[in-house]
Short mmCIF file of N, CA and C in Angstrom, two decimals:
data_model
loop_
_atom_site.label_atom_id
_atom_site.label_comp_id
_atom_site.label_asym_id
_atom_site.label_seq_id
_atom_site.Cartn_x
_atom_site.Cartn_y
_atom_site.Cartn_z
N MET A 1 85.59 101.16 122.26
CA MET A 1 84.38 101.69 121.69
C MET A 1 84.30 101.25 120.22
N ASP A 2 83.14 100.75 119.82
CA ASP A 2 82.98 100.29 118.44
C ASP A 2 82.76 101.48 117.49
N GLU A 3 82.91 101.21 116.20
CA GLU A 3 82.85 102.29 115.21
C GLU A 3 81.50 102.98 115.19
N LYS A 4 80.43 102.23 115.35
CA LYS A 4 79.10 102.85 115.34
C LYS A 4 78.97 103.87 116.47
N SER A 5 79.46 103.54 117.64
CA SER A 5 79.42 104.46 118.78
C SER A 5 80.25 105.71 118.50
N ILE A 6 81.39 105.51 117.87
CA ILE A 6 82.26 106.65 117.53
C ILE A 6 81.54 107.56 116.54
N ILE A 7 80.90 106.97 115.54
CA ILE A 7 80.19 107.77 114.54
C ILE A 7 79.03 108.51 115.18
N LEU A 8 78.28 107.83 116.05
CA LEU A 8 77.16 108.49 116.73
C LEU A 8 77.64 109.67 117.57
N ARG A 9 78.76 109.49 118.24
CA ARG A 9 79.31 110.61 119.03
C ARG A 9 79.77 111.74 118.12
N ALA A 10 80.37 111.39 116.98
CA ALA A 10 80.79 112.42 116.02
C ALA A 10 79.56 113.16 115.48
N GLN A 11 78.47 112.44 115.26
CA GLN A 11 77.25 113.07 114.78
C GLN A 11 76.66 114.02 115.82
N ASP A 12 76.96 113.76 117.09
CA ASP A 12 76.52 114.63 118.17
C ASP A 12 77.47 115.80 118.41
N GLY A 13 78.51 115.91 117.57
CA GLY A 13 79.42 117.05 117.65
C GLY A 13 80.71 116.79 118.40
N ASP A 14 81.01 115.55 118.74
CA ASP A 14 82.24 115.24 119.45
C ASP A 14 83.42 115.19 118.46
N ASP A 15 84.24 116.24 118.49
CA ASP A 15 85.37 116.35 117.56
C ASP A 15 86.41 115.25 117.77
N GLU A 16 86.61 114.82 119.01
CA GLU A 16 87.58 113.76 119.27
C GLU A 16 87.16 112.45 118.60
N SER A 17 85.87 112.18 118.59
CA SER A 17 85.38 110.97 117.92
C SER A 17 85.62 111.06 116.42
N PHE A 18 85.38 112.23 115.84
CA PHE A 18 85.64 112.37 114.41
C PHE A 18 87.13 112.22 114.13
N SER A 19 87.97 112.71 115.02
CA SER A 19 89.42 112.56 114.86
C SER A 19 89.82 111.08 114.83
N LEU A 20 89.14 110.26 115.61
CA LEU A 20 89.40 108.81 115.58
C LEU A 20 89.07 108.22 114.21
N LEU A 21 88.00 108.70 113.60
CA LEU A 21 87.64 108.24 112.26
C LEU A 21 88.69 108.68 111.23
N VAL A 22 89.17 109.91 111.38
CA VAL A 22 90.21 110.41 110.48
C VAL A 22 91.46 109.54 110.60
N GLU A 23 91.87 109.25 111.83
CA GLU A 23 93.05 108.40 112.05
C GLU A 23 92.87 107.03 111.41
N LYS A 24 91.69 106.45 111.57
CA LYS A 24 91.44 105.10 111.06
C LYS A 24 91.44 105.06 109.53
N TYR A 25 90.88 106.08 108.88
CA TYR A 25 90.69 106.02 107.43
C TYR A 25 91.63 106.91 106.63
N ASN A 26 92.52 107.61 107.28
CA ASN A 26 93.40 108.55 106.58
C ASN A 26 94.22 107.89 105.48
N ASP A 27 94.87 106.78 105.78
CA ASP A 27 95.71 106.11 104.78
C ASP A 27 94.89 105.60 103.59
N ALA A 28 93.74 105.01 103.87
CA ALA A 28 92.90 104.48 102.80
C ALA A 28 92.38 105.60 101.90
N VAL A 29 91.99 106.71 102.50
CA VAL A 29 91.49 107.85 101.72
C VAL A 29 92.61 108.42 100.86
N PHE A 30 93.80 108.57 101.44
CA PHE A 30 94.92 109.10 100.65
C PHE A 30 95.25 108.16 99.49
N THR A 31 95.24 106.86 99.73
CA THR A 31 95.54 105.89 98.67
C THR A 31 94.56 106.02 97.51
N VAL A 32 93.28 106.16 97.82
CA VAL A 32 92.28 106.34 96.77
C VAL A 32 92.53 107.65 96.03
N CYS A 33 92.78 108.72 96.77
CA CYS A 33 93.02 110.02 96.14
C CYS A 33 94.25 109.99 95.25
N TYR A 34 95.30 109.34 95.71
CA TYR A 34 96.52 109.26 94.90
C TYR A 34 96.28 108.42 93.64
N ALA A 35 95.51 107.35 93.78
CA ALA A 35 95.23 106.49 92.63
C ALA A 35 94.46 107.25 91.54
N VAL A 36 93.58 108.13 91.95
CA VAL A 36 92.79 108.88 90.98
C VAL A 36 93.59 110.05 90.41
N LEU A 37 94.28 110.79 91.27
CA LEU A 37 94.92 112.04 90.84
C LEU A 37 96.36 111.88 90.37
N LYS A 38 97.04 110.82 90.82
CA LYS A 38 98.43 110.55 90.43
C LYS A 38 99.37 111.70 90.77
N ASP A 39 99.07 112.45 91.80
CA ASP A 39 99.93 113.55 92.24
C ASP A 39 99.87 113.60 93.76
N TYR A 40 101.03 113.54 94.40
CA TYR A 40 101.10 113.46 95.86
C TYR A 40 100.42 114.66 96.53
N HIS A 41 100.78 115.86 96.10
CA HIS A 41 100.26 117.06 96.77
C HIS A 41 98.76 117.24 96.53
N ASN A 42 98.31 117.01 95.31
CA ASN A 42 96.88 117.11 95.03
C ASN A 42 96.10 116.03 95.77
N ALA A 43 96.67 114.84 95.88
CA ALA A 43 96.02 113.76 96.62
C ALA A 43 95.91 114.11 98.10
N ASN A 44 96.95 114.71 98.64
CA ASN A 44 96.93 115.13 100.03
C ASN A 44 95.83 116.17 100.26
N ASP A 45 95.75 117.16 99.36
CA ASP A 45 94.71 118.19 99.46
C ASP A 45 93.32 117.57 99.33
N ALA A 46 93.16 116.65 98.39
CA ALA A 46 91.86 116.00 98.19
C ALA A 46 91.47 115.17 99.41
N ALA A 47 92.44 114.51 100.02
CA ALA A 47 92.16 113.72 101.23
C ALA A 47 91.68 114.65 102.36
N GLN A 48 92.34 115.79 102.51
CA GLN A 48 91.90 116.75 103.53
C GLN A 48 90.50 117.26 103.22
N ASP A 49 90.25 117.59 101.95
CA ASP A 49 88.92 118.05 101.56
C ASP A 49 87.86 116.98 101.81
N THR A 50 88.24 115.73 101.61
CA THR A 50 87.32 114.62 101.85
C THR A 50 86.89 114.61 103.31
N PHE A 51 87.84 114.75 104.22
CA PHE A 51 87.50 114.72 105.64
C PHE A 51 86.73 115.96 106.07
N ILE A 52 87.01 117.09 105.45
CA ILE A 52 86.23 118.30 105.74
C ILE A 52 84.78 118.10 105.32
N LYS A 53 84.58 117.55 104.12
CA LYS A 53 83.22 117.28 103.64
C LYS A 53 82.52 116.26 104.53
N ALA A 54 83.25 115.22 104.92
CA ALA A 54 82.66 114.20 105.80
C ALA A 54 82.28 114.80 107.15
N TYR A 55 83.13 115.68 107.67
CA TYR A 55 82.85 116.33 108.96
C TYR A 55 81.59 117.19 108.87
N LYS A 56 81.50 117.96 107.79
CA LYS A 56 80.34 118.85 107.61
C LYS A 56 79.04 118.07 107.41
N ASN A 57 79.15 116.86 106.86
CA ASN A 57 77.96 116.08 106.52
C ASN A 57 77.79 114.82 107.36
N ILE A 58 78.51 114.71 108.45
CA ILE A 58 78.49 113.48 109.25
C ILE A 58 77.07 113.14 109.74
N LYS A 59 76.26 114.15 109.98
CA LYS A 59 74.89 113.90 110.46
C LYS A 59 74.02 113.24 109.40
N LYS A 60 74.43 113.32 108.14
CA LYS A 60 73.67 112.71 107.05
C LYS A 60 73.99 111.22 106.89
N PHE A 61 75.04 110.75 107.56
CA PHE A 61 75.40 109.33 107.46
C PHE A 61 74.32 108.50 108.15
N LYS A 62 73.72 107.55 107.41
CA LYS A 62 72.56 106.81 107.89
C LYS A 62 72.82 105.35 108.25
N PHE A 63 74.05 104.89 108.17
CA PHE A 63 74.41 103.51 108.53
C PHE A 63 73.83 102.47 107.57
N ASP A 64 73.39 102.87 106.34
CA ASP A 64 72.94 101.86 105.40
C ASP A 64 74.10 101.25 104.62
N SER A 65 75.29 101.77 104.83
CA SER A 65 76.52 101.17 104.30
C SER A 65 77.59 101.37 105.38
N SER A 66 78.77 100.82 105.14
CA SER A 66 79.83 101.01 106.13
C SER A 66 80.37 102.44 106.02
N PHE A 67 81.01 102.90 107.08
CA PHE A 67 81.61 104.23 107.03
C PHE A 67 82.73 104.26 106.00
N GLN A 68 83.41 103.14 105.82
CA GLN A 68 84.47 103.07 104.80
C GLN A 68 83.89 103.34 103.41
N THR A 69 82.74 102.77 103.11
CA THR A 69 82.08 103.02 101.83
C THR A 69 81.73 104.49 101.70
N TYR A 70 81.17 105.05 102.75
CA TYR A 70 80.76 106.46 102.77
C TYR A 70 81.95 107.39 102.52
N ILE A 71 83.03 107.20 103.26
CA ILE A 71 84.19 108.10 103.15
C ILE A 71 84.91 107.89 101.81
N THR A 72 84.92 106.66 101.31
CA THR A 72 85.56 106.40 100.02
C THR A 72 84.76 107.03 98.89
N ARG A 73 83.44 107.00 98.97
CA ARG A 73 82.60 107.65 97.96
C ARG A 73 82.87 109.16 97.94
N ILE A 74 82.97 109.76 99.12
CA ILE A 74 83.28 111.20 99.20
C ILE A 74 84.64 111.46 98.58
N ALA A 75 85.62 110.60 98.88
CA ALA A 75 86.98 110.77 98.35
C ALA A 75 86.98 110.70 96.83
N ILE A 76 86.30 109.73 96.27
CA ILE A 76 86.28 109.59 94.81
C ILE A 76 85.60 110.79 94.17
N ASN A 77 84.48 111.23 94.72
CA ASN A 77 83.81 112.40 94.16
C ASN A 77 84.68 113.65 94.27
N THR A 78 85.36 113.82 95.39
CA THR A 78 86.26 114.96 95.58
C THR A 78 87.38 114.90 94.56
N CYS A 79 87.94 113.73 94.35
CA CYS A 79 89.03 113.57 93.38
C CYS A 79 88.57 113.82 91.96
N LYS A 80 87.40 113.35 91.64
CA LYS A 80 86.88 113.58 90.28
C LYS A 80 86.71 115.08 90.04
N ASP A 81 86.21 115.80 91.04
CA ASP A 81 86.09 117.26 90.91
C ASP A 81 87.46 117.89 90.74
N GLU A 82 88.42 117.46 91.55
CA GLU A 82 89.78 118.00 91.48
C GLU A 82 90.43 117.65 90.14
N PHE A 83 90.22 116.43 89.67
CA PHE A 83 90.79 115.99 88.40
C PHE A 83 90.25 116.84 87.25
N ARG A 84 88.94 117.10 87.27
CA ARG A 84 88.35 117.95 86.23
C ARG A 84 88.95 119.36 86.30
N LYS A 85 89.10 119.88 87.51
CA LYS A 85 89.67 121.22 87.67
C LYS A 85 91.11 121.25 87.17
N MET A 86 91.90 120.22 87.51
CA MET A 86 93.29 120.15 87.05
C MET A 86 93.36 120.02 85.54
N SER A 87 92.47 119.23 84.96
CA SER A 87 92.47 119.04 83.51
C SER A 87 92.16 120.34 82.79
N ARG A 88 91.22 121.11 83.32
CA ARG A 88 90.90 122.40 82.71
C ARG A 88 92.08 123.35 82.80
N GLN A 89 92.78 123.35 83.94
CA GLN A 89 93.90 124.26 84.14
C GLN A 89 95.12 123.86 83.33
N ASN A 90 95.43 122.57 83.28
CA ASN A 90 96.68 122.11 82.68
C ASN A 90 96.53 121.59 81.25
N GLY A 91 95.36 121.25 80.86
CA GLY A 91 95.18 120.69 79.53
C GLY A 91 95.52 119.21 79.49
N ASN A 92 96.62 118.82 80.10
CA ASN A 92 96.98 117.40 80.18
C ASN A 92 97.68 117.15 81.51
N LEU A 93 97.69 115.91 81.91
CA LEU A 93 98.28 115.53 83.20
C LEU A 93 99.31 114.45 82.97
N SER A 94 100.34 114.43 83.80
CA SER A 94 101.34 113.38 83.70
C SER A 94 101.69 112.89 85.09
N ILE A 95 102.30 111.73 85.14
CA ILE A 95 102.73 111.17 86.42
C ILE A 95 103.93 111.95 86.90
N ASP A 96 103.89 112.35 88.16
CA ASP A 96 105.01 113.12 88.71
C ASP A 96 106.23 112.25 88.93
N SER A 97 107.32 112.88 89.21
CA SER A 97 108.58 112.17 89.43
C SER A 97 108.52 111.32 90.69
N ASP A 98 109.51 110.45 90.83
CA ASP A 98 109.55 109.53 91.97
C ASP A 98 109.60 110.25 93.32
N GLU A 99 110.04 111.49 93.36
CA GLU A 99 110.15 112.19 94.64
C GLU A 99 108.79 112.38 95.28
N ASN A 100 107.71 112.34 94.51
CA ASN A 100 106.38 112.52 95.05
C ASN A 100 105.73 111.22 95.47
N LEU A 101 106.34 110.10 95.18
CA LEU A 101 105.73 108.82 95.49
C LEU A 101 106.08 108.37 96.90
N CYS A 102 105.11 107.72 97.54
CA CYS A 102 105.35 107.21 98.89
C CYS A 102 106.30 106.02 98.81
N GLU A 103 107.22 105.96 99.71
CA GLU A 103 108.19 104.87 99.72
C GLU A 103 107.83 103.87 100.81
N ILE A 104 107.96 102.60 100.49
CA ILE A 104 107.77 101.53 101.45
C ILE A 104 109.14 100.93 101.68
N LYS A 105 109.62 100.99 102.90
CA LYS A 105 110.97 100.51 103.19
C LYS A 105 110.95 99.05 103.59
N ASP A 106 111.91 98.32 103.12
CA ASP A 106 112.06 96.90 103.42
C ASP A 106 113.50 96.68 103.85
N THR A 107 113.69 96.36 105.13
CA THR A 107 115.04 96.25 105.67
C THR A 107 115.53 94.81 105.77
N SER A 108 114.70 93.83 105.36
CA SER A 108 115.07 92.43 105.56
C SER A 108 115.86 91.83 104.41
N ASP A 109 116.00 92.50 103.30
CA ASP A 109 116.64 91.93 102.12
C ASP A 109 118.04 92.46 101.90
N THR A 110 118.77 91.74 101.06
CA THR A 110 120.07 92.23 100.62
C THR A 110 119.82 93.45 99.74
N PRO A 111 120.83 94.28 99.53
CA PRO A 111 120.63 95.45 98.66
C PRO A 111 120.13 95.08 97.26
N GLU A 112 120.61 93.97 96.72
CA GLU A 112 120.18 93.56 95.38
C GLU A 112 118.69 93.20 95.37
N LYS A 113 118.27 92.42 96.38
CA LYS A 113 116.86 92.05 96.45
C LYS A 113 115.98 93.26 96.73
N ALA A 114 116.46 94.14 97.58
CA ALA A 114 115.71 95.36 97.88
C ALA A 114 115.53 96.20 96.62
N LEU A 115 116.59 96.31 95.82
CA LEU A 115 116.51 97.07 94.57
C LEU A 115 115.53 96.41 93.60
N GLU A 116 115.61 95.09 93.51
CA GLU A 116 114.70 94.35 92.63
C GLU A 116 113.24 94.56 93.05
N LYS A 117 112.97 94.49 94.36
CA LYS A 117 111.61 94.71 94.86
C LYS A 117 111.15 96.14 94.57
N LYS A 118 112.06 97.10 94.77
CA LYS A 118 111.70 98.49 94.50
C LYS A 118 111.37 98.69 93.03
N GLU A 119 112.16 98.08 92.15
CA GLU A 119 111.90 98.19 90.72
C GLU A 119 110.56 97.57 90.35
N ARG A 120 110.24 96.44 90.96
CA ARG A 120 108.93 95.80 90.70
C ARG A 120 107.79 96.68 91.21
N ARG A 121 107.96 97.20 92.45
CA ARG A 121 106.94 98.09 93.01
C ARG A 121 106.72 99.29 92.11
N ASP A 122 107.81 99.90 91.66
CA ASP A 122 107.71 101.06 90.78
C ASP A 122 107.03 100.70 89.47
N ALA A 123 107.38 99.53 88.92
CA ALA A 123 106.77 99.10 87.66
C ALA A 123 105.26 98.88 87.84
N VAL A 124 104.88 98.24 88.95
CA VAL A 124 103.46 98.02 89.22
C VAL A 124 102.76 99.35 89.44
N ARG A 125 103.36 100.23 90.22
CA ARG A 125 102.78 101.55 90.48
C ARG A 125 102.58 102.31 89.17
N ASN A 126 103.58 102.29 88.30
CA ASN A 126 103.47 102.99 87.02
C ASN A 126 102.43 102.33 86.11
N ALA A 127 102.37 101.00 86.16
CA ALA A 127 101.37 100.29 85.36
C ALA A 127 99.96 100.64 85.83
N ILE A 128 99.75 100.67 87.14
CA ILE A 128 98.45 101.05 87.68
C ILE A 128 98.12 102.49 87.27
N ALA A 129 99.09 103.37 87.37
CA ALA A 129 98.88 104.78 87.02
C ALA A 129 98.53 104.95 85.54
N SER A 130 98.97 104.02 84.70
CA SER A 130 98.70 104.15 83.26
C SER A 130 97.33 103.61 82.86
N LEU A 131 96.66 102.92 83.78
CA LEU A 131 95.34 102.38 83.48
C LEU A 131 94.31 103.51 83.37
N PRO A 132 93.24 103.28 82.61
CA PRO A 132 92.13 104.24 82.62
C PRO A 132 91.57 104.35 84.04
N GLN A 133 91.01 105.50 84.36
CA GLN A 133 90.55 105.77 85.72
C GLN A 133 89.60 104.71 86.25
N LYS A 134 88.65 104.23 85.43
CA LYS A 134 87.67 103.26 85.94
C LYS A 134 88.34 101.95 86.36
N TYR A 135 89.46 101.60 85.75
CA TYR A 135 90.20 100.40 86.14
C TYR A 135 91.12 100.68 87.32
N ARG A 136 91.72 101.85 87.32
CA ARG A 136 92.62 102.25 88.41
C ARG A 136 91.85 102.26 89.73
N GLU A 137 90.64 102.82 89.71
CA GLU A 137 89.83 102.90 90.93
C GLU A 137 89.57 101.52 91.52
N VAL A 138 89.10 100.59 90.69
CA VAL A 138 88.73 99.27 91.23
C VAL A 138 89.95 98.49 91.71
N ILE A 139 91.07 98.61 91.02
CA ILE A 139 92.29 97.91 91.45
C ILE A 139 92.74 98.43 92.81
N VAL A 140 92.74 99.74 92.98
CA VAL A 140 93.16 100.33 94.25
C VAL A 140 92.19 99.94 95.36
N LEU A 141 90.90 100.04 95.09
CA LEU A 141 89.92 99.71 96.13
C LEU A 141 89.99 98.23 96.53
N ARG A 142 90.13 97.34 95.55
CA ARG A 142 90.11 95.90 95.85
C ARG A 142 91.48 95.37 96.28
N ASP A 143 92.49 95.60 95.45
CA ASP A 143 93.78 94.94 95.67
C ASP A 143 94.70 95.70 96.63
N ILE A 144 94.52 96.99 96.77
CA ILE A 144 95.37 97.74 97.70
C ILE A 144 94.65 97.98 99.02
N ASN A 145 93.38 98.41 98.95
CA ASN A 145 92.64 98.70 100.18
C ASN A 145 91.87 97.50 100.71
N GLY A 146 91.73 96.43 99.91
CA GLY A 146 91.07 95.21 100.37
C GLY A 146 89.58 95.34 100.59
N ILE A 147 88.93 96.23 99.87
CA ILE A 147 87.49 96.44 100.02
C ILE A 147 86.75 95.35 99.24
N SER A 148 85.64 94.88 99.80
CA SER A 148 84.87 93.80 99.17
C SER A 148 84.21 94.27 97.88
N TYR A 149 83.86 93.31 97.03
CA TYR A 149 83.18 93.62 95.77
C TYR A 149 81.87 94.38 96.04
N GLU A 150 81.15 93.93 97.05
CA GLU A 150 79.87 94.56 97.40
C GLU A 150 80.07 96.03 97.78
N GLU A 151 81.06 96.29 98.62
CA GLU A 151 81.33 97.67 99.04
C GLU A 151 81.81 98.53 97.87
N ILE A 152 82.65 97.96 97.00
CA ILE A 152 83.12 98.70 95.83
C ILE A 152 81.93 99.06 94.94
N ALA A 153 81.00 98.12 94.77
CA ALA A 153 79.81 98.39 93.96
C ALA A 153 79.02 99.56 94.54
N LYS A 154 78.90 99.61 95.86
CA LYS A 154 78.20 100.73 96.50
C LYS A 154 78.96 102.03 96.29
N ILE A 155 80.28 101.99 96.48
CA ILE A 155 81.11 103.19 96.34
C ILE A 155 80.99 103.76 94.94
N LEU A 156 81.07 102.88 93.94
CA LEU A 156 81.08 103.32 92.55
C LEU A 156 79.69 103.40 91.93
N LYS A 157 78.68 103.04 92.74
CA LYS A 157 77.30 103.04 92.27
C LYS A 157 77.17 102.20 90.99
N SER A 158 77.72 101.00 91.06
CA SER A 158 77.69 100.04 89.96
C SER A 158 77.23 98.70 90.49
N SER A 159 76.98 97.77 89.59
CA SER A 159 76.63 96.42 90.02
C SER A 159 77.91 95.66 90.38
N GLN A 160 77.76 94.59 91.17
CA GLN A 160 78.91 93.76 91.51
C GLN A 160 79.50 93.13 90.26
N GLY A 161 78.65 92.78 89.31
CA GLY A 161 79.13 92.20 88.06
C GLY A 161 80.03 93.16 87.30
N THR A 162 79.64 94.43 87.28
CA THR A 162 80.46 95.45 86.62
C THR A 162 81.79 95.59 87.33
N VAL A 163 81.75 95.60 88.66
CA VAL A 163 82.98 95.72 89.44
C VAL A 163 83.91 94.54 89.16
N LYS A 164 83.38 93.34 89.20
CA LYS A 164 84.20 92.14 88.94
C LYS A 164 84.78 92.17 87.53
N SER A 165 83.98 92.60 86.58
CA SER A 165 84.44 92.68 85.20
C SER A 165 85.57 93.70 85.06
N ARG A 166 85.41 94.86 85.70
CA ARG A 166 86.45 95.89 85.63
C ARG A 166 87.74 95.42 86.30
N ILE A 167 87.60 94.74 87.43
CA ILE A 167 88.79 94.23 88.12
C ILE A 167 89.50 93.21 87.24
N ASN A 168 88.74 92.32 86.63
CA ASN A 168 89.33 91.32 85.74
C ASN A 168 90.05 91.99 84.56
N ARG A 169 89.40 92.97 83.95
CA ARG A 169 90.02 93.68 82.82
C ARG A 169 91.25 94.46 83.27
N ALA A 170 91.15 95.07 84.45
CA ALA A 170 92.29 95.84 84.96
C ALA A 170 93.48 94.93 85.24
N ARG A 171 93.22 93.78 85.84
CA ARG A 171 94.30 92.83 86.12
C ARG A 171 94.92 92.31 84.82
N SER A 172 94.09 92.04 83.83
CA SER A 172 94.61 91.59 82.53
C SER A 172 95.46 92.67 81.89
N ALA A 173 94.99 93.91 81.96
CA ALA A 173 95.76 95.03 81.40
C ALA A 173 97.08 95.20 82.14
N LEU A 174 97.05 95.07 83.46
CA LEU A 174 98.29 95.18 84.25
C LEU A 174 99.27 94.08 83.86
N LYS A 175 98.76 92.86 83.74
CA LYS A 175 99.61 91.74 83.36
C LYS A 175 100.26 92.00 82.00
N GLU A 176 99.46 92.47 81.06
CA GLU A 176 99.98 92.76 79.72
C GLU A 176 101.04 93.86 79.76
N ILE A 177 100.77 94.92 80.50
CA ILE A 177 101.72 96.04 80.61
C ILE A 177 103.03 95.55 81.23
N LEU A 178 102.93 94.78 82.30
CA LEU A 178 104.12 94.32 83.00
C LEU A 178 104.91 93.29 82.19
N GLN A 179 104.22 92.45 81.43
CA GLN A 179 104.93 91.50 80.57
C GLN A 179 105.62 92.23 79.42
N LYS A 180 104.95 93.21 78.86
CA LYS A 180 105.53 93.99 77.77
C LYS A 180 106.75 94.76 78.26
N ASP A 181 106.66 95.21 79.50
CA ASP A 181 107.73 95.99 80.12
C ASP A 181 108.90 95.09 80.56
N GLY A 182 108.66 93.78 80.61
CA GLY A 182 109.71 92.87 81.05
C GLY A 182 109.70 92.63 82.55
N THR A 183 108.70 93.13 83.25
CA THR A 183 108.58 92.94 84.69
C THR A 183 107.70 91.72 84.93
N PHE A 184 108.24 90.75 85.64
CA PHE A 184 107.47 89.54 85.93
C PHE A 184 107.22 89.47 87.42
N LEU A 185 106.00 89.16 87.79
CA LEU A 185 105.63 89.09 89.20
C LEU A 185 105.68 87.68 89.70
#
C-alpha cells in the first residue's frame, strides 16, 4: 500500500494506518526533536507530542506537501514550544551528558578505529549542538535526514535560497569548530 492510501485510511479513522506512519517517521521526528532540544528525554516527549498532534489533525492534511514535510513542521513547532517552556523554567540550557546520547555501534573496526570513529562522531555531534538553532535545524534536516532543499524550505517556511545559505553557513561553522577542536574529517 502506498503512503497516500495509508494517509487516506488514517484520515478515515484507521488507527493501524496511522501506526504505520508513526513507524515510518519515528526516527526522523526524534532526530529533529533532539537536534532542537539537545536533551534525550525532552526530545522523546516532543516526538510523542508531535505524533499526538498529527493524529488529532490528520484530517487537515491536504497533500499539498509530502507527509514528511507535514510531520517535520509539527515536530519543529512542538520543539520550539518545548524549548521556550524549558528556557523559562531553567533560565539556561546545556548539553546533557553522553549517557543521554544515542549510540551507533560499529562492529567492523579494530578497537582503536572504533574509538577514533566514536570520538569523531561525538565531536561532530557536539559541534552541531553548539550551532545556533537556525543552523542546527537545517543541518539535521539536510545532512542527517536527507530532506531536499525544497522540502526544508516548506518545513521552515523560508525560501530555498535562505535554506541553502543557512546550510552553507552551518557547514562552514562546523568546519571551523572541528578544525579549532583538532578534529579532522
